[in-house]
PDB file of C-alpha atoms in Angstrom:
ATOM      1  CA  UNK A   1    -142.558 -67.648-126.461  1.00 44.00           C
ATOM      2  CA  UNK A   2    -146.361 -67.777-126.969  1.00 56.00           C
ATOM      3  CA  UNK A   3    -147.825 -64.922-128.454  1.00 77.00           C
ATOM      4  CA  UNK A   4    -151.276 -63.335-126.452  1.00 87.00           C
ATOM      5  CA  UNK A   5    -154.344 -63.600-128.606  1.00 95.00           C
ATOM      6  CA  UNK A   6    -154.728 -59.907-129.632  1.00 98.00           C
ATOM      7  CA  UNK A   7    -158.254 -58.451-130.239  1.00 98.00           C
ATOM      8  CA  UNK A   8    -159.562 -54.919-130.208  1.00 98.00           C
ATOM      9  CA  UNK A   9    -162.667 -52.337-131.491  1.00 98.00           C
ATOM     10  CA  UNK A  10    -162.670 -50.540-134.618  1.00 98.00           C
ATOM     11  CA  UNK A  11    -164.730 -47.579-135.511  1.00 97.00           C
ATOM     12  CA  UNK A  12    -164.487 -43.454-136.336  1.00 96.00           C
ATOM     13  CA  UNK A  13    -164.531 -42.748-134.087  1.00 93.00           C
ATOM     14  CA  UNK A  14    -163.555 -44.964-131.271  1.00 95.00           C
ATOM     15  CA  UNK A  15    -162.166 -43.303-128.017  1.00 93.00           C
ATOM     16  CA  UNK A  16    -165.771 -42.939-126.503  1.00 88.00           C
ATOM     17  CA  UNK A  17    -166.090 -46.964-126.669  1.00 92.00           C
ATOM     18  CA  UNK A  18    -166.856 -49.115-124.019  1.00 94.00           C
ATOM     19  CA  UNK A  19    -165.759 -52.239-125.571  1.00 97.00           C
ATOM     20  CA  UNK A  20    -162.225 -52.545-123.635  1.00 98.00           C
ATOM     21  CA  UNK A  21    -163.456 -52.647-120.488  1.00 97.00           C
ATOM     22  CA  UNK A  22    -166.263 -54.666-121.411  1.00 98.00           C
ATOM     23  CA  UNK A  23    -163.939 -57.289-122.611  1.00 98.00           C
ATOM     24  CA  UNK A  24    -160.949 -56.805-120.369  1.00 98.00           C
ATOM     25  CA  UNK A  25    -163.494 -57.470-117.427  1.00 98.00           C
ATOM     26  CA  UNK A  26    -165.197 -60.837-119.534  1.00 98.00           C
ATOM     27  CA  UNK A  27    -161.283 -62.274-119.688  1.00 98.00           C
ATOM     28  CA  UNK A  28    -160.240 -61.659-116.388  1.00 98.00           C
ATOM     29  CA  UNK A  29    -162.791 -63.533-115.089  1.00 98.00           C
ATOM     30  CA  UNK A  30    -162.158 -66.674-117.730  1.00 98.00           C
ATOM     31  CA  UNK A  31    -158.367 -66.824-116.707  1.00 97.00           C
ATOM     32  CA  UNK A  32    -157.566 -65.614-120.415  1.00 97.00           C
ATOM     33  CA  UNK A  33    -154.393 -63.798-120.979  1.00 96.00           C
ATOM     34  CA  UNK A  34    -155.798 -61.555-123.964  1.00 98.00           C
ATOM     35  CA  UNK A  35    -155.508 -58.000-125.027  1.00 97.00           C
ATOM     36  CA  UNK A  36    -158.331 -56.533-126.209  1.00 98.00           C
ATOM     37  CA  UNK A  37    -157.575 -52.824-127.494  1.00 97.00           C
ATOM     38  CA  UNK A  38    -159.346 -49.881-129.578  1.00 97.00           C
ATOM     39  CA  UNK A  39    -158.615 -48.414-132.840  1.00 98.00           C
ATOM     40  CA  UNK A  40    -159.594 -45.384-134.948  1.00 98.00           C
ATOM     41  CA  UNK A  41    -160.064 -46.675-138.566  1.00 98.00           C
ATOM     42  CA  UNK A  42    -161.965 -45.278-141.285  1.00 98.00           C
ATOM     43  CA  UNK A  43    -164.017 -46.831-143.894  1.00 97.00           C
ATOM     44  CA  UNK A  44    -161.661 -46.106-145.951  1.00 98.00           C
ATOM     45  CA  UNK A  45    -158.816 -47.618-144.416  1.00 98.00           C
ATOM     46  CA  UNK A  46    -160.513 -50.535-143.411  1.00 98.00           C
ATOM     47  CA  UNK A  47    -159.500 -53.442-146.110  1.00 98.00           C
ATOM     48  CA  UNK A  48    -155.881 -52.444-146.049  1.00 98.00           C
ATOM     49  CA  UNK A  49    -156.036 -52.108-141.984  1.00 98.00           C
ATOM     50  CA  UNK A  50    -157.491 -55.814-142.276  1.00 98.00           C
ATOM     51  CA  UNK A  51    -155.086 -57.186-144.574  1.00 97.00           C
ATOM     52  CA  UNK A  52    -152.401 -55.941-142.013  1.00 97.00           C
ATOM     53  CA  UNK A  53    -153.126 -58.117-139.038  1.00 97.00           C
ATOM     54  CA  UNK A  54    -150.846 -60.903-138.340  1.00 96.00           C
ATOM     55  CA  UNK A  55    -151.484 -64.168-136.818  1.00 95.00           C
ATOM     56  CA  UNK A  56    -151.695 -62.920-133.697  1.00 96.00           C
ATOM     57  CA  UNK A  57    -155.088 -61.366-134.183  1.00 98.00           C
ATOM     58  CA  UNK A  58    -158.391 -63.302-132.907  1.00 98.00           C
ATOM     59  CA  UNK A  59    -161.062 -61.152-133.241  1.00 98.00           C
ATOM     60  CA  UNK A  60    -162.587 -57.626-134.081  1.00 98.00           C
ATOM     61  CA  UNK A  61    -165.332 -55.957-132.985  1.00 98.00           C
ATOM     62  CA  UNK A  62    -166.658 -53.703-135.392  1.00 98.00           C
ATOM     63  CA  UNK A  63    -168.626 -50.262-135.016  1.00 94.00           C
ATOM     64  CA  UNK A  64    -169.836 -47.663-137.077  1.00 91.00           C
ATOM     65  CA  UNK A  65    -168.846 -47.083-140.149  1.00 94.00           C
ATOM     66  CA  UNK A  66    -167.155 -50.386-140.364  1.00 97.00           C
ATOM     67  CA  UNK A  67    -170.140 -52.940-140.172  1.00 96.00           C
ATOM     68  CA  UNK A  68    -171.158 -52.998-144.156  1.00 96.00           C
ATOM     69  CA  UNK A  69    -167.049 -53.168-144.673  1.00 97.00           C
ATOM     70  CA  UNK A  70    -166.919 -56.084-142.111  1.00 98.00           C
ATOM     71  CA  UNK A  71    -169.865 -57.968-143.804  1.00 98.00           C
ATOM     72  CA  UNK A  72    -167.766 -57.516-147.304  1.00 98.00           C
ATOM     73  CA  UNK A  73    -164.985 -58.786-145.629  1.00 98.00           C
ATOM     74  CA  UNK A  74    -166.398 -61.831-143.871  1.00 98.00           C
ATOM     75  CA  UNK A  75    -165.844 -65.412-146.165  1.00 98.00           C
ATOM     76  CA  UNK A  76    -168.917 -66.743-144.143  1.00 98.00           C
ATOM     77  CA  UNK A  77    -171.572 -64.734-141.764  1.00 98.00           C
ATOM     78  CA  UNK A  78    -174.504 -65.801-139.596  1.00 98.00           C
ATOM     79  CA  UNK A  79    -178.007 -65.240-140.183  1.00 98.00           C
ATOM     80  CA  UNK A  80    -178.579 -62.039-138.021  1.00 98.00           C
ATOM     81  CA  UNK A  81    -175.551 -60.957-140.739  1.00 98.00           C
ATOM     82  CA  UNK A  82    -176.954 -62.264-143.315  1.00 98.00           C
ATOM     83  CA  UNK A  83    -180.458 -60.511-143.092  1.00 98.00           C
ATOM     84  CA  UNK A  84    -179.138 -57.188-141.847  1.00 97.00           C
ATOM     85  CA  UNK A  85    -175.905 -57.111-144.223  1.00 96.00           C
ATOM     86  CA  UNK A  86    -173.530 -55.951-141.346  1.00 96.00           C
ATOM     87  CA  UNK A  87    -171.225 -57.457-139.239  1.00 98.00           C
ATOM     88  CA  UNK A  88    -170.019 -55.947-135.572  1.00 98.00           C
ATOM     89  CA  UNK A  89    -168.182 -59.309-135.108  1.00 98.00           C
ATOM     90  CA  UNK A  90    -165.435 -60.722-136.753  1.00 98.00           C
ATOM     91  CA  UNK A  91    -163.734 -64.490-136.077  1.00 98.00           C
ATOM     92  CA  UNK A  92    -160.175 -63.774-137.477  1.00 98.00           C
ATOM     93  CA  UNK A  93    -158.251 -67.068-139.496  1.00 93.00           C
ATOM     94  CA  UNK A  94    -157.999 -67.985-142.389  1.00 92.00           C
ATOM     95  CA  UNK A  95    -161.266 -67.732-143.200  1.00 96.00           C
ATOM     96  CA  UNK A  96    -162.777 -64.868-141.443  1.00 98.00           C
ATOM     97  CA  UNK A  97    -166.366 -65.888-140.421  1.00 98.00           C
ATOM     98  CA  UNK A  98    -168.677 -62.128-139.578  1.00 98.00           C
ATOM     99  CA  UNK A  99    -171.625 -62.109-136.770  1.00 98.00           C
ATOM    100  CA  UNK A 100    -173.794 -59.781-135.894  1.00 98.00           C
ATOM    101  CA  UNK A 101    -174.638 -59.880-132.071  1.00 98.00           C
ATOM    102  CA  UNK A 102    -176.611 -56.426-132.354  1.00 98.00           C
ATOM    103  CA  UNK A 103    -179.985 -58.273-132.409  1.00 98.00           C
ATOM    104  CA  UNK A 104    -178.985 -60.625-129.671  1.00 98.00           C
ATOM    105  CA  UNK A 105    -178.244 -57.884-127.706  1.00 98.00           C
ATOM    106  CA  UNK A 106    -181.573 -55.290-127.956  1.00 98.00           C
ATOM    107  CA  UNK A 107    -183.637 -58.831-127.345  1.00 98.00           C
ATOM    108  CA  UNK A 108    -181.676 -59.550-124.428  1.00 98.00           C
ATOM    109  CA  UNK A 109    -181.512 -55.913-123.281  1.00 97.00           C
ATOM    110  CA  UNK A 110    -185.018 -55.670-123.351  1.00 98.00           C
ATOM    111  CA  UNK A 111    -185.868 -58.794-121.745  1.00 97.00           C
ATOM    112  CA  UNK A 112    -184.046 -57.603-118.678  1.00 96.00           C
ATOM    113  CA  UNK A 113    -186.565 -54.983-118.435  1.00 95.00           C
ATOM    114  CA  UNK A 114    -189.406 -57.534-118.850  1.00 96.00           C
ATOM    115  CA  UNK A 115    -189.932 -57.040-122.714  1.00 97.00           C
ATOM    116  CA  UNK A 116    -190.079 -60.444-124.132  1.00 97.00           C
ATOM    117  CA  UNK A 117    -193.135 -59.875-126.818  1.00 97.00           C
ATOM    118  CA  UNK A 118    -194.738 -57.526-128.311  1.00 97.00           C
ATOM    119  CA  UNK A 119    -197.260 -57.040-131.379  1.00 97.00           C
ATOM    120  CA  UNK A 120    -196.401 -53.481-132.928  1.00 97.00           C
ATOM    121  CA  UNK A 121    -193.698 -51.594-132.600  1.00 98.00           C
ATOM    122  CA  UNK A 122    -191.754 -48.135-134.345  1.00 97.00           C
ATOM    123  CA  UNK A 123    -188.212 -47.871-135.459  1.00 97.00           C
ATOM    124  CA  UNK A 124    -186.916 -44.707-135.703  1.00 96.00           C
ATOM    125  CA  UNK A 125    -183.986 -44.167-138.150  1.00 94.00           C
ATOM    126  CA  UNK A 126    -183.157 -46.376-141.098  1.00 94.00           C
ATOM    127  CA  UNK A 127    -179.493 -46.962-141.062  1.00 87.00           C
ATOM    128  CA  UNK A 128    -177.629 -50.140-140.120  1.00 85.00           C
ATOM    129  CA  UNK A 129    -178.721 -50.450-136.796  1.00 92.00           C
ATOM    130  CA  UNK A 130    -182.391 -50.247-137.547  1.00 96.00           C
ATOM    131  CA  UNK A 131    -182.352 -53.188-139.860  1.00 97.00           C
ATOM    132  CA  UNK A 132    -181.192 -55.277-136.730  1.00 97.00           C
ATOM    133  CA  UNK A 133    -184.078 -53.499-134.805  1.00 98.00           C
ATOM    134  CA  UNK A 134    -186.268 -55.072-137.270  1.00 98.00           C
ATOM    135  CA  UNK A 135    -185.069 -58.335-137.165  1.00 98.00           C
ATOM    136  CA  UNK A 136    -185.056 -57.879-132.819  1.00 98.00           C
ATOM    137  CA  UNK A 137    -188.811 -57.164-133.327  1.00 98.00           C
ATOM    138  CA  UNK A 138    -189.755 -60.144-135.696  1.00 98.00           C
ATOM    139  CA  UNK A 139    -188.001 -62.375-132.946  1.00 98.00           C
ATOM    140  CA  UNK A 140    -189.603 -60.998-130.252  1.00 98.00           C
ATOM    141  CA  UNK A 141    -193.159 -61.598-132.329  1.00 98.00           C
ATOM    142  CA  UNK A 142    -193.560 -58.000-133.638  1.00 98.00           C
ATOM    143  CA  UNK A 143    -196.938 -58.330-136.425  1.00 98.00           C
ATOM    144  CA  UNK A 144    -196.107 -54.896-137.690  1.00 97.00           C
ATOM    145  CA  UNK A 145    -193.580 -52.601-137.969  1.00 97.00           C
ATOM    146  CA  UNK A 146    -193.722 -48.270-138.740  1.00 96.00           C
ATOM    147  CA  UNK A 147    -190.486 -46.925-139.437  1.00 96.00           C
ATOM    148  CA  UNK A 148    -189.997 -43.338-139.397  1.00 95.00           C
ATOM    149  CA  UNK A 149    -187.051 -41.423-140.493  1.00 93.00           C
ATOM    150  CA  UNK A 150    -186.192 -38.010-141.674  1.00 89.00           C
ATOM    151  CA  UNK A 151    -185.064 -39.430-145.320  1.00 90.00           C
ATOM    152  CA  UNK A 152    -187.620 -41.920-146.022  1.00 91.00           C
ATOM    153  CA  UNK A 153    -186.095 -43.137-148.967  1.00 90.00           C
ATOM    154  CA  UNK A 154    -183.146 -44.563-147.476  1.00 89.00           C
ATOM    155  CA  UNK A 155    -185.687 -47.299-145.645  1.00 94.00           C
ATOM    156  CA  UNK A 156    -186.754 -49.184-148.864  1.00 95.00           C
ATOM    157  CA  UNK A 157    -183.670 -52.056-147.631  1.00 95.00           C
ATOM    158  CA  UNK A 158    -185.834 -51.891-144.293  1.00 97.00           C
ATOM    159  CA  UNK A 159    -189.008 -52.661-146.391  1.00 97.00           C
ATOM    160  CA  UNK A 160    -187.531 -55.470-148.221  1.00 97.00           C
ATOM    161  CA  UNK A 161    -186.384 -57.176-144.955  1.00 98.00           C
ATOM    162  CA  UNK A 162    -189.526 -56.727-143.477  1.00 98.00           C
ATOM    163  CA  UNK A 163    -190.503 -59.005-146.533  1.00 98.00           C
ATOM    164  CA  UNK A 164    -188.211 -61.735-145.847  1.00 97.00           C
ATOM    165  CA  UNK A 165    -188.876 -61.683-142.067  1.00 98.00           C
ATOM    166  CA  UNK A 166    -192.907 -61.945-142.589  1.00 98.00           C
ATOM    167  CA  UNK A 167    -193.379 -58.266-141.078  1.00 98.00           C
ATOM    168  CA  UNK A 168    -195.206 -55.749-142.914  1.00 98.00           C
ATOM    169  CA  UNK A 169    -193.300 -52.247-142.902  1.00 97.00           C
ATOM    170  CA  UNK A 170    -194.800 -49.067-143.194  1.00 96.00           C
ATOM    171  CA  UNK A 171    -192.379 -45.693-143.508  1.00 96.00           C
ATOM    172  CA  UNK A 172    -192.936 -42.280-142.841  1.00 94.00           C
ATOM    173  CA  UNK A 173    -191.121 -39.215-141.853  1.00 93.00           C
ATOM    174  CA  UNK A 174    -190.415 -38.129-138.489  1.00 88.00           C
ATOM    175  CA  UNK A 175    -192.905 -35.677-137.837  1.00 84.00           C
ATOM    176  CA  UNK A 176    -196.040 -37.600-139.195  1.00 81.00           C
ATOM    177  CA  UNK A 177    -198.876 -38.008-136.407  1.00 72.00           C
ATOM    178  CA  UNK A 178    -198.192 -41.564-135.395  1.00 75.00           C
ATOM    179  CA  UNK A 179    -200.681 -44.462-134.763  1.00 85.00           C
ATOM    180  CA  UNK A 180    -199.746 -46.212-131.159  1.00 92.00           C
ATOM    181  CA  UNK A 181    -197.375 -48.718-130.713  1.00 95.00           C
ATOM    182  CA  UNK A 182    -196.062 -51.377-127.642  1.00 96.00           C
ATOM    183  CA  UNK A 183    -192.683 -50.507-128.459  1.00 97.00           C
ATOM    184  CA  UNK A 184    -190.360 -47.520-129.556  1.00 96.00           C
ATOM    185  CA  UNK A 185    -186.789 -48.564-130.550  1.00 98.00           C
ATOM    186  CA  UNK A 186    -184.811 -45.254-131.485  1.00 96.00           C
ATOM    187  CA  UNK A 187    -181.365 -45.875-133.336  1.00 95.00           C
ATOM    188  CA  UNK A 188    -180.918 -41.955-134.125  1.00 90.00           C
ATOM    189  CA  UNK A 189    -176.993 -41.009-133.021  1.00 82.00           C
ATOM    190  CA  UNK A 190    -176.499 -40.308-129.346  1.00 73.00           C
ATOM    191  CA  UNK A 191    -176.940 -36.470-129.093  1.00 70.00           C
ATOM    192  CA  UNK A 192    -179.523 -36.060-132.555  1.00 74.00           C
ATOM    193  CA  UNK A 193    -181.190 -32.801-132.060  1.00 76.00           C
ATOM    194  CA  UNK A 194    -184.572 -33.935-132.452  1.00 82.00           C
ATOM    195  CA  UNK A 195    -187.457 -30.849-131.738  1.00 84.00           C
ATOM    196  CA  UNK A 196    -189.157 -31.085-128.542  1.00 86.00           C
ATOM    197  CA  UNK A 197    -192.413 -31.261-130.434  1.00 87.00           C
ATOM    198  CA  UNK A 198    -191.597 -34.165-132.469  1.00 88.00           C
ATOM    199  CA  UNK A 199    -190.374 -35.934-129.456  1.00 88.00           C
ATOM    200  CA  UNK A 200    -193.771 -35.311-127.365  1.00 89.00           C
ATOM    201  CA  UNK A 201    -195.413 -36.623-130.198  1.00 89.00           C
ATOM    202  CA  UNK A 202    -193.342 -39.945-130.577  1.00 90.00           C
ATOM    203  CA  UNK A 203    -193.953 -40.486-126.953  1.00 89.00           C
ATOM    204  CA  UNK A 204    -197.751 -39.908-126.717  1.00 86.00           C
ATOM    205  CA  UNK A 205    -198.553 -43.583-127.826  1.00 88.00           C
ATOM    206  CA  UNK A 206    -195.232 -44.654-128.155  1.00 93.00           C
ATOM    207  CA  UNK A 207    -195.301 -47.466-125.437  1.00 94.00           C
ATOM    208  CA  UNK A 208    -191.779 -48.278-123.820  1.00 96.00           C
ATOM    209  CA  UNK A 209    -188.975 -46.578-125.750  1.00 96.00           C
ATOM    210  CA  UNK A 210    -185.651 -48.380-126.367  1.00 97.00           C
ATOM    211  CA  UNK A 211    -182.471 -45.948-126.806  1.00 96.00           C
ATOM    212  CA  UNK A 212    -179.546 -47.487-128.112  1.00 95.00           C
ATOM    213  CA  UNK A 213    -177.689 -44.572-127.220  1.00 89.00           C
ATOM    214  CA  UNK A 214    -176.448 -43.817-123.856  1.00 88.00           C
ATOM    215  CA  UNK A 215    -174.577 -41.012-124.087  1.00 84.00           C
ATOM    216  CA  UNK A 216    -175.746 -37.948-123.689  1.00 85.00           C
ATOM    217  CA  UNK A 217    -178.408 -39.831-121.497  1.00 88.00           C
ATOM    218  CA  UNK A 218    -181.274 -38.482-120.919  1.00 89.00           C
ATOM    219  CA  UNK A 219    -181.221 -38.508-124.950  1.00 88.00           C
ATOM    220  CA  UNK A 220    -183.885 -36.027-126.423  1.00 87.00           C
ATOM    221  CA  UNK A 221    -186.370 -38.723-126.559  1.00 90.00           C
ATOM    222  CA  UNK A 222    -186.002 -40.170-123.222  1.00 91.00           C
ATOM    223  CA  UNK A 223    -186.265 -36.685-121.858  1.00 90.00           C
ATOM    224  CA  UNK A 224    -189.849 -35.991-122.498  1.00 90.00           C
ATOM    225  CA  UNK A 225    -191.534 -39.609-122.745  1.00 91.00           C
ATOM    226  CA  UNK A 226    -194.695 -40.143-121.672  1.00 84.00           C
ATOM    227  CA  UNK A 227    -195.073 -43.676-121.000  1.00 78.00           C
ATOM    228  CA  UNK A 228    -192.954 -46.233-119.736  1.00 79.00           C
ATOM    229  CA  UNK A 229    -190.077 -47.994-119.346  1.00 91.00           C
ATOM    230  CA  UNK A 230    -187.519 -45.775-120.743  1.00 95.00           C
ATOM    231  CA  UNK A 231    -184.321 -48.209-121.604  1.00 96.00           C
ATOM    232  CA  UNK A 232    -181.097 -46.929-122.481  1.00 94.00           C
ATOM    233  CA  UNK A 233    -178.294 -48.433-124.944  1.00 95.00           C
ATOM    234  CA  UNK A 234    -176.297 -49.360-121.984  1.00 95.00           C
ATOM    235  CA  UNK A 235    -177.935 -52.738-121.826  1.00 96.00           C
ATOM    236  CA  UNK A 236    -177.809 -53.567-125.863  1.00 97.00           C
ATOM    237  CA  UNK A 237    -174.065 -52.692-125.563  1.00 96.00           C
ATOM    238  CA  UNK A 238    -173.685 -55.101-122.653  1.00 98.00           C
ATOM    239  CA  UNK A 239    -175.382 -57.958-124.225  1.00 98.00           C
ATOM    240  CA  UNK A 240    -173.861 -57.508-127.559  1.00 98.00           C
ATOM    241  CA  UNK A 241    -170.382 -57.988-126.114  1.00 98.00           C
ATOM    242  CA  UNK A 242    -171.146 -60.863-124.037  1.00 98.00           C
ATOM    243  CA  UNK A 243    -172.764 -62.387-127.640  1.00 98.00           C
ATOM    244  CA  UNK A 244    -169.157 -61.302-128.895  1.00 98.00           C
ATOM    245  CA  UNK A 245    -167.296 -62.998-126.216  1.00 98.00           C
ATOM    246  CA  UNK A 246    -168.867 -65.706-126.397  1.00 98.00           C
ATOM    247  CA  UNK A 247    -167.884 -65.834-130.241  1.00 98.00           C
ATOM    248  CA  UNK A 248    -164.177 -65.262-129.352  1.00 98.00           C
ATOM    249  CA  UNK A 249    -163.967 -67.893-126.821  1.00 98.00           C
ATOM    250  CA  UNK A 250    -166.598 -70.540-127.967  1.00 97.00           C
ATOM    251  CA  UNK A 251    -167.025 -69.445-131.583  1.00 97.00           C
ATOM    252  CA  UNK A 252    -170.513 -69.091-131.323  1.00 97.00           C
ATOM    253  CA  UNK A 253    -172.468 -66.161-129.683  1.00 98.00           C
ATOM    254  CA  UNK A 254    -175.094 -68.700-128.573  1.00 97.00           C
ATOM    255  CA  UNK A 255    -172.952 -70.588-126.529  1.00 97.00           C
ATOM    256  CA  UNK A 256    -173.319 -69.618-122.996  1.00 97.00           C
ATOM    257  CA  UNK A 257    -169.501 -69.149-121.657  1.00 97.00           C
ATOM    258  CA  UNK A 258    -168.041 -70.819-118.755  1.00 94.00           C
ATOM    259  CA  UNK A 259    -169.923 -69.258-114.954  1.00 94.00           C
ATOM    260  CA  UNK A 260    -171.417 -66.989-117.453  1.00 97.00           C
ATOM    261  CA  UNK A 261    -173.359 -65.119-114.623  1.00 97.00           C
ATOM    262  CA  UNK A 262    -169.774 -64.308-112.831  1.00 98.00           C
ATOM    263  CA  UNK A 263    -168.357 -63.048-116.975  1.00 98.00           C
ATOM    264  CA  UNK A 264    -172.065 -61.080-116.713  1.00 98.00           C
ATOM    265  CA  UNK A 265    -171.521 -59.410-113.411  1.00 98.00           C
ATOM    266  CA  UNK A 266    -167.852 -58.222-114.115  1.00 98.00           C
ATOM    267  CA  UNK A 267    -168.875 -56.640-117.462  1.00 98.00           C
ATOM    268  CA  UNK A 268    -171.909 -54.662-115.784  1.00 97.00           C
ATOM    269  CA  UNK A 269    -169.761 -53.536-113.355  1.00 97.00           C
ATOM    270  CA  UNK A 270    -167.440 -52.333-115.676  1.00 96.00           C
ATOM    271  CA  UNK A 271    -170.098 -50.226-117.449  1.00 90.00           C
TER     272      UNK A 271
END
């Protein structure tokens, strides 16, 4: 009896993910017989949940707080890993090989809304996800970069990278008057209580705003924004998980899958 590739979506928590029917959809349409399930692990747990799988497993998808674990974890990684230091993806075997489709996905996200350049643009947060907003904007030809974030501090990683990728960084806090920009890309937590002031002021010059959350949506910021478009995480999170299938079933999350544009449609419609 052959045993159905298993896969599945880690994170704490978990049962607000998409990911399932994402991928359920993405199979279905390739005629694969695979399971793709959720699961609530901590960071804690994470090594000792890893070491558990059995052969049956062929991939994870990884969410908060599991990414920096993941990227530990991985015996090889791809560049978008390597420069960001986390890993959403993970090709199981013997030698478990870590991606991180997170950058693929805002660049993709955005160029659905007609985005496909731009010369400034503002990050606001400095966590995991904002490092692969940095690397999103080098790609898409970004000559500067102003991060702003209520602990400042934690962005000197964000500096550094900007190093590497050839983009000067500047980092304030949130509230500091800010110069204008072509592009806003927000990675604060769906739901941040951000002040309405703070948020007008963001907006004034901020150019199109990209919100990788999408729930609660409206977020605070896409509430009160001035300019235009306003671009929810629904689109990143599509994108990213066609990036991932494509790593599960071709191993590499450039490799466009099989009537691609049918996998596409199934997964939006499952959004």
């Amino acid at each position: 009896m052959t045993t159905r590739p298993r896969l599945a979506v880690w994170g704490d928590p978990i049962a607000h993910s998409r990911s399932p029917q994402l991928h359920t959809a993405a199979y279905r349409v390739l005629g694969l017989d695979w399971v793709y399930d959720r699961r609530q692990v901590t960071a804690e747990a994470f090594d000792d949940a890893l070491a558990g799988l059995d052969d049956a497993w062929h991939g994870l998808s990884l969410t908060m707080p599991l990414k920096e674990r993941a990227f530990a974890a991985a015996a090889s990684v791809d560049r978008h890993a390597e420069l960001t230091g986390a890993v959403n993806t993970l090709l199981l075997g013997e030698r478990p090989t870590g991606f991180n489709t997170d950058v693929g996905g805002i660049v993709d996200a955005l160029g659905d809304d007609g985005i496909t350049g731009v010369r400034s643009v503002r990050i606001l947060g400095a966590g995991a996800t904002a490092a692969s907003a940095l690397v999103a904007a080098a790609e898409l030809g970004a000559e500067h970069v102003d991060v702003r974030a209520r602990r400042p501090e934690r962005a000197s990683a964000l500096i550094a990278l900007g190093g590497r990728l050839g983009v000067p960084v500047d980092v304030d806090v949130l509230d500091t008057a800010p110069a204008a920009v072509d592009l806003t890309i927000s990675t604060l937590p769906g739901g941040a209580d951000l002040d309405e002031s703070v948020a007008r002021a963001l907006s004034a010059d901020g150019g199109a705003l990209f919100d990788v959350a999408y729930a609660p949506w409206p977020s605070a910021l896409g509430a009160v924004w001035q300019q235009g478009p306003v671009i929810s995480g629904l689109g990143m999170l599509l994108h990213q998980a066609v990036r991932q299938v494509r790593t599960f079933v071709n191993g590499d999350p450039a490799a466009p899958l099989p009537d691609e544009h049918a996998v596409l449609t199934a997964m939006r419609e499952a959004l």
